[in-house]
């Protein structure tokens, strides 16, 4: 039998509807694929983070098994395990997790809003400002304990952040202006640090250098608790600006026409990035390259052009905890180094990989 | 009905070659010449200041006598001839090398935040100096000299070689990334050594801030040929950089051999920056800030930018040295520390003022 005869208008409509159905089916399939990839990547990263964390708690002079570690965490440890896990290793691990999250998010925020994969808190002076503050506290004031050094580092980093904000204010925060001003300020901070390093006792200079390398060694519960409170305040703010940031990536005009105020959003994102970088640096020193690498790696894994903030945080955690395991336990000749040395050493091959894979723009 | 077109007016005829539109080329050259003259005067003044001022002030007439008719036994003349003349000369040569190297780096990477250390030169030199101090017990500046130079050269060769792998050869981005990678790796190794060896840290921290002091004149004479060759190459490279500035494809279209041009520029950078780091230590900031100042004076023509950077570099470096000697008399601040304090406000001022930098 022949097909039902339709009037021309109806046939037109039917064809259009069929095309629409095919297109939306394709769109749904793409969305489902993206969502699946996103979930897979996020879950894999989370599992990796957990595995590394448990491993970090197991390794050390006094080796524990995974079962013992898990039992201790659940409150049922016995013997020396509770002390070792809860007092010695867990603070260090939690510090590492918080640092990794903070640096990962800060790097992602900076690189997205400044649209430059070379613009991380390391480069634009925040790390150097925090280091200058800490070195002043360590060498000029002679403080070694308590909260003086972290507070001083926080003050230094925030001062640089505010200065950059003031410099970039009228001209806007995009492009090379901001980065150049940051580099200038970074060099001034480096001068201050150099001056103090050459005018102090060599042993103290070595302590200062240790701090500046980025280390989880001074983790204790009071420090971790303070950092955790700061993170609890800052991380929800990241969720708030994330939507605005995704719109910003469309370009100022598009974003503006969608009801966003680009300059305000950009300032808020930068301020948040600076705050995260500052609290993290104040707690553990400027751990090299975490902020720089976490976001590009996360975005490459997701490969869908999105901001990848959650994934960047997870990559940061994996990086810091993994590097600390290597730094403490996996180096030859019983050498232990601060975590910053390992992350810095990772930075080299990572940059080479970036270059070899050919893509150097964000996403 | 078609629109009536005006017959072409004389002013719409193509301008005769060589004159261009009303302003830029003539004005740029005039400004350049004026700047060169002013900078030469400034250089003379700052050199005089470097010879006259310090922990012990020497009157200009005494400086003149010390140079031309020295009286043995006169303390002023001694200070000027034995301490300040070498220092001033090293500042002149080192500053010129750093300024030119910075201009070349920014030109070849097409990146306004490039500094001479970007190719990993400074970190390679630093690692070599660490090896010298820690492994071989060297402890004088002239001793570091060849290590620093060798380290700089090896680093540059490694970076250039690694960046030339892959089908597209050396590109500015690859150079910058590989340079940053080498710097990261060297820094990690250096840090491990410094954290474990207190004696090495004790010596290295002084070399690392960068200073014009305590360098005997024979260091300068050893390095001078390399600097002179490097400066000559830099002046020749100005034309190459102008061609490269518009992108590789445009450069090739203009007849510029991109590969050879880039190689020329990188060779000049290695000679200049390697010499500078052997002379005064790793002071990268001069090379970062001076080309920006030059660009704000003469515009984007790299032949002028390189020339002005060659003159601005010593002015900045010597000025920093003099200030360092004056602010904490009778002791002194190393020039490398003061350079950033003087240069950063200049850079930030330029950044705020000039729209050109925002590109």
XYZ file of C-alpha atoms in Angstrom, chain A residues 6-187:
182
model
C -0.436 14.320 3.329
C -1.065 17.854 2.281
C 2.157 19.765 1.407
C 1.986 21.801 4.603
C 1.601 18.745 6.763
C 4.428 16.974 4.950
C 6.624 19.999 5.572
C 5.803 20.004 9.234
C 6.371 16.287 9.544
C 9.772 16.594 7.913
C 10.723 19.460 10.184
C 9.622 17.554 13.240
C 11.642 14.543 12.134
C 14.737 16.645 11.664
C 14.176 18.236 15.046
C 13.822 14.801 16.622
C 17.066 13.590 15.055
C 18.887 16.714 16.179
C 17.618 16.555 19.734
C 18.373 12.866 19.910
C 21.950 13.678 18.884
C 22.085 16.457 21.431
C 20.769 14.235 24.179
C 23.281 11.572 23.260
C 26.105 14.111 23.401
C 24.932 15.412 26.735
C 24.671 11.908 28.110
C 28.185 11.154 26.858
C 29.545 14.315 28.455
C 27.800 13.600 31.709
C 29.076 10.056 31.701
C 32.632 11.182 31.026
C 32.382 13.819 33.702
C 31.097 11.318 36.286
C 33.711 8.756 35.358
C 36.541 11.256 35.622
C 35.269 12.685 38.897
C 34.750 9.270 40.457
C 38.155 8.014 39.322
C 39.852 11.108 40.725
C 37.965 10.793 44.005
C 38.841 7.118 44.344
C 42.467 7.888 43.560
C 42.468 10.598 46.213
C 41.040 8.222 48.799
C 43.496 5.442 47.939
C 46.430 7.832 48.161
C 45.155 9.180 51.463
C 44.891 5.749 53.026
C 48.345 4.892 51.666
C 49.726 8.054 53.234
C 48.358 6.948 56.573
C 49.827 3.490 56.194
C 53.418 4.393 55.318
C 56.111 5.491 57.700
C 58.649 4.178 60.157
C 55.846 2.274 61.814
C 53.985 0.615 58.964
C 50.299 -0.036 59.359
C 48.015 -2.118 57.232
C 45.040 -0.644 55.441
C 42.693 -2.514 57.740
C 44.347 -1.077 60.843
C 44.184 2.422 59.396
C 40.517 2.127 58.569
C 39.728 0.678 61.940
C 41.582 3.509 63.678
C 39.709 6.101 61.663
C 36.486 4.456 62.706
C 37.575 4.842 66.325
C 38.496 1.253 67.031
C 42.257 1.293 66.717
C 44.475 -0.443 69.217
C 48.018 -0.186 70.421
C 50.122 2.566 68.986
C 47.934 2.976 65.914
C 45.586 5.680 67.252
C 48.454 7.925 68.285
C 50.377 7.444 65.080
C 47.430 7.879 62.805
C 45.481 10.548 64.626
C 48.284 12.680 66.018
C 51.123 12.230 63.557
C 49.858 11.324 60.132
C 46.281 12.489 59.888
C 46.970 16.202 60.480
C 49.561 16.103 57.723
C 47.174 14.309 55.390
C 44.276 16.648 56.082
C 46.567 19.634 55.575
C 47.650 18.164 52.260
C 44.045 17.621 51.171
C 43.027 21.162 52.097
C 46.086 22.651 50.408
C 45.511 20.621 47.275
C 41.897 21.744 47.093
C 42.750 25.378 47.717
C 45.598 25.562 45.214
C 43.692 23.592 42.615
C 40.691 25.895 42.834
C 42.824 29.043 42.972
C 44.713 28.034 39.857
C 41.510 27.196 38.007
C 39.930 30.518 38.938
C 42.950 32.553 37.924
C 43.571 30.820 34.655
C 39.944 31.053 33.607
C 39.393 34.665 34.447
C 42.743 35.866 33.132
C 42.417 33.517 30.166
C 46.099 32.731 30.248
C 47.487 29.317 31.181
C 50.670 30.937 32.450
C 48.854 33.109 34.976
C 48.854 31.265 38.271
C 49.286 32.636 41.799
C 52.908 31.454 41.573
C 53.671 33.860 38.777
C 51.745 36.975 39.652
C 53.283 37.578 43.017
C 50.925 36.105 45.607
C 53.328 33.304 46.543
C 56.225 35.725 46.684
C 54.253 38.143 48.847
C 53.296 35.399 51.276
C 56.891 34.139 51.313
C 58.149 37.652 52.031
C 55.732 37.938 54.944
C 56.776 34.577 56.329
C 60.498 35.253 55.892
C 60.117 38.606 57.663
C 58.468 36.788 60.552
C 61.058 34.026 60.579
C 64.221 36.054 60.126
C 63.557 39.632 61.159
C 61.250 38.961 64.059
C 62.614 35.559 64.912
C 59.286 33.852 65.421
C 59.179 30.129 64.957
C 56.106 28.835 66.678
C 52.433 29.436 66.860
C 50.531 31.476 64.400
C 52.937 34.342 63.821
C 54.479 32.923 60.661
C 51.218 31.868 58.974
C 49.563 35.158 59.876
C 52.490 37.087 58.535
C 52.403 35.068 55.341
C 48.694 35.743 55.049
C 49.313 39.446 55.520
C 52.022 39.454 52.861
C 49.945 37.601 50.306
C 46.875 39.737 50.934
C 48.925 42.921 50.690
C 50.139 41.864 47.258
C 46.601 40.937 46.247
C 45.283 44.334 47.299
C 48.144 46.109 45.584
C 47.489 44.261 42.337
C 43.836 45.080 42.639
C 44.633 48.772 43.083
C 47.015 48.744 40.130
C 44.645 46.971 37.795
C 41.560 48.804 39.022
C 40.909 51.438 36.462
C 42.348 49.506 33.576
C 40.689 46.226 34.281
C 42.063 42.893 35.239
C 42.647 41.247 31.944
C 45.690 40.462 29.942
C 49.265 41.333 30.323
C 48.812 44.451 32.473
C 47.759 42.454 35.466
C 50.409 39.805 34.989
C 53.167 42.380 34.400
C 52.236 44.321 37.513
C 52.192 41.051 39.424
C 55.611 40.095 38.137
C 56.979 43.486 39.175
C 55.620 43.068 42.682
C 56.937 39.493 42.775
C 60.437 40.733 42.048
